[in-house]
């Protein structure tokens, strides 16, 4: 098996995580500062409980409107200055990137983009 990542030579087979740590198949524990849940941790009890509660009711995403989306939008926007008055939710990082490109093109009225990759 080959890894596409440049952060290690051999892929690490992770089997579980808790809060800021991940554990591999050999029982070695790693401090996770780069994964996609670093802001709340792996298996945070509050996040797990909220997810279980929602999935017991309806398993969906931001494609459909819900009272929770509306309330979260209002709560979030109340922390921003008045010119920032719209929330757009996406279902994935690639969808968020696509939206950012579309918004930049609409704002600048130019189709070109510069990509910096390092």
Tab-separated table of C-alpha atoms in Angstrom:
chain	number	residue	atom	x	y	z
A	1	UNK	CA	0.000	0.000	0.000
A	2	UNK	CA	1.322	3.465	-0.865
A	3	UNK	CA	0.358	6.727	0.728
A	4	UNK	CA	-0.289	9.903	-1.236
A	5	UNK	CA	0.574	11.957	1.839
A	6	UNK	CA	3.990	13.528	2.215
A	7	UNK	CA	3.871	13.519	6.016
A	8	UNK	CA	5.091	9.930	6.471
A	9	UNK	CA	6.820	7.176	4.474
A	10	UNK	CA	4.419	4.366	5.362
A	11	UNK	CA	0.698	4.886	5.985
A	12	UNK	CA	-0.355	4.812	9.618
A	13	UNK	CA	-3.367	2.574	10.181
A	14	UNK	CA	-5.519	4.455	12.683
A	15	UNK	CA	-8.178	2.488	14.520
A	16	UNK	CA	-9.646	4.942	17.027
A	17	UNK	CA	-9.463	8.413	18.439
A	18	UNK	CA	-10.435	10.180	21.630
A	19	UNK	CA	-10.312	13.930	22.129
A	20	UNK	CA	-6.895	15.152	20.887
A	21	UNK	CA	-5.377	11.684	20.429
A	22	UNK	CA	-5.496	8.996	17.746
A	23	UNK	CA	-4.363	5.397	18.161
A	24	UNK	CA	-2.942	3.103	15.509
A	25	UNK	CA	-3.435	-0.643	15.032
A	26	UNK	CA	-0.351	-1.341	17.167
A	27	UNK	CA	-1.690	0.630	20.128
A	28	UNK	CA	0.627	3.617	19.608
A	29	UNK	CA	-1.052	6.875	20.619
A	30	UNK	CA	-0.488	10.075	18.606
A	31	UNK	CA	-1.273	13.686	19.456
A	32	UNK	CA	-3.463	14.826	16.560
A	33	UNK	CA	-2.860	18.432	15.616
A	34	UNK	CA	-3.608	18.155	11.911
A	35	UNK	CA	-6.726	16.060	11.413
A	36	UNK	CA	-10.110	17.490	10.497
A	37	UNK	CA	-11.507	17.397	14.032
A	38	UNK	CA	-8.763	19.265	15.886
A	39	UNK	CA	-11.206	21.979	16.973
A	40	UNK	CA	-13.385	19.641	19.090
A	41	UNK	CA	-11.386	16.428	19.299
A	42	UNK	CA	-12.166	12.871	18.289
A	43	UNK	CA	-15.300	11.322	19.768
A	44	UNK	CA	-16.066	14.357	21.934
A	45	UNK	CA	-18.978	13.217	24.139
A	46	UNK	CA	-21.089	16.305	23.400
A	47	UNK	CA	-20.593	15.949	19.638
A	48	UNK	CA	-21.324	12.202	19.743
A	49	UNK	CA	-24.509	12.818	21.770
A	50	UNK	CA	-25.683	15.578	19.421
A	51	UNK	CA	-24.981	13.376	16.394
A	52	UNK	CA	-26.838	10.414	17.891
A	53	UNK	CA	-29.807	12.611	18.776
A	54	UNK	CA	-30.012	14.057	15.264
A	55	UNK	CA	-29.492	10.738	13.458
A	56	UNK	CA	-32.253	9.144	15.549
A	57	UNK	CA	-34.562	11.822	14.146
A	58	UNK	CA	-33.311	12.418	10.600
A	59	UNK	CA	-29.962	11.773	8.936
A	60	UNK	CA	-29.535	14.535	6.380
A	61	UNK	CA	-27.181	17.345	5.489
A	62	UNK	CA	-27.401	21.015	4.609
A	63	UNK	CA	-29.097	20.273	1.297
A	64	UNK	CA	-32.462	20.650	3.054
A	65	UNK	CA	-33.665	23.386	5.380
A	66	UNK	CA	-34.323	22.679	9.047
A	67	UNK	CA	-35.201	24.753	12.098
A	68	UNK	CA	-31.736	23.998	13.491
A	69	UNK	CA	-30.037	25.439	10.399
A	70	UNK	CA	-32.109	28.599	10.643
A	71	UNK	CA	-31.416	29.042	14.365
A	72	UNK	CA	-27.705	28.338	13.956
A	73	UNK	CA	-27.542	30.887	11.123
A	74	UNK	CA	-29.221	33.518	13.282
A	75	UNK	CA	-26.934	32.768	16.237
A	76	UNK	CA	-23.832	32.864	14.034
A	77	UNK	CA	-24.799	36.058	12.209
A	78	UNK	CA	-25.544	37.821	15.502
A	79	UNK	CA	-21.795	37.699	16.212
A	80	UNK	CA	-20.849	39.436	12.933
A	81	UNK	CA	-21.034	43.096	11.875
A	82	UNK	CA	-24.163	44.022	9.832
A	83	UNK	CA	-22.551	43.876	6.366
A	84	UNK	CA	-22.044	40.133	6.909
A	85	UNK	CA	-25.631	38.954	6.727
A	86	UNK	CA	-25.695	35.691	4.759
A	87	UNK	CA	-24.759	32.134	5.728
A	88	UNK	CA	-24.030	29.506	3.109
A	89	UNK	CA	-23.620	25.940	4.332
A	90	UNK	CA	-21.801	23.306	2.313
A	91	UNK	CA	-21.517	19.543	2.684
A	92	UNK	CA	-17.811	19.096	1.998
A	93	UNK	CA	-14.493	20.874	1.773
A	94	UNK	CA	-14.460	20.559	-2.008
A	95	UNK	CA	-17.937	22.092	-2.193
A	96	UNK	CA	-16.749	24.964	0.032
A	97	UNK	CA	-13.732	25.524	-2.237
A	98	UNK	CA	-15.952	25.500	-5.334
A	99	UNK	CA	-18.269	28.050	-3.701
A	100	UNK	CA	-15.309	30.256	-2.754
A	101	UNK	CA	-14.104	30.243	-6.376
A	102	UNK	CA	-17.585	31.043	-7.703
A	103	UNK	CA	-17.988	33.896	-5.208
A	104	UNK	CA	-14.537	35.310	-6.024
A	105	UNK	CA	-15.317	35.193	-9.746
A	106	UNK	CA	-18.695	36.855	-9.207
A	107	UNK	CA	-17.160	39.584	-7.036
A	108	UNK	CA	-14.194	40.354	-9.303
A	109	UNK	CA	-16.072	39.738	-12.586
A	110	UNK	CA	-12.945	37.851	-13.732
A	111	UNK	CA	-12.663	34.121	-14.423
A	112	UNK	CA	-8.927	33.754	-13.793
A	113	UNK	CA	-7.470	32.406	-10.560
A	114	UNK	CA	-3.938	31.951	-9.292
A	115	UNK	CA	-3.141	28.759	-7.418
A	116	UNK	CA	-0.255	28.673	-4.963
A	117	UNK	CA	0.638	25.172	-3.827
A	118	UNK	CA	3.537	24.380	-1.545
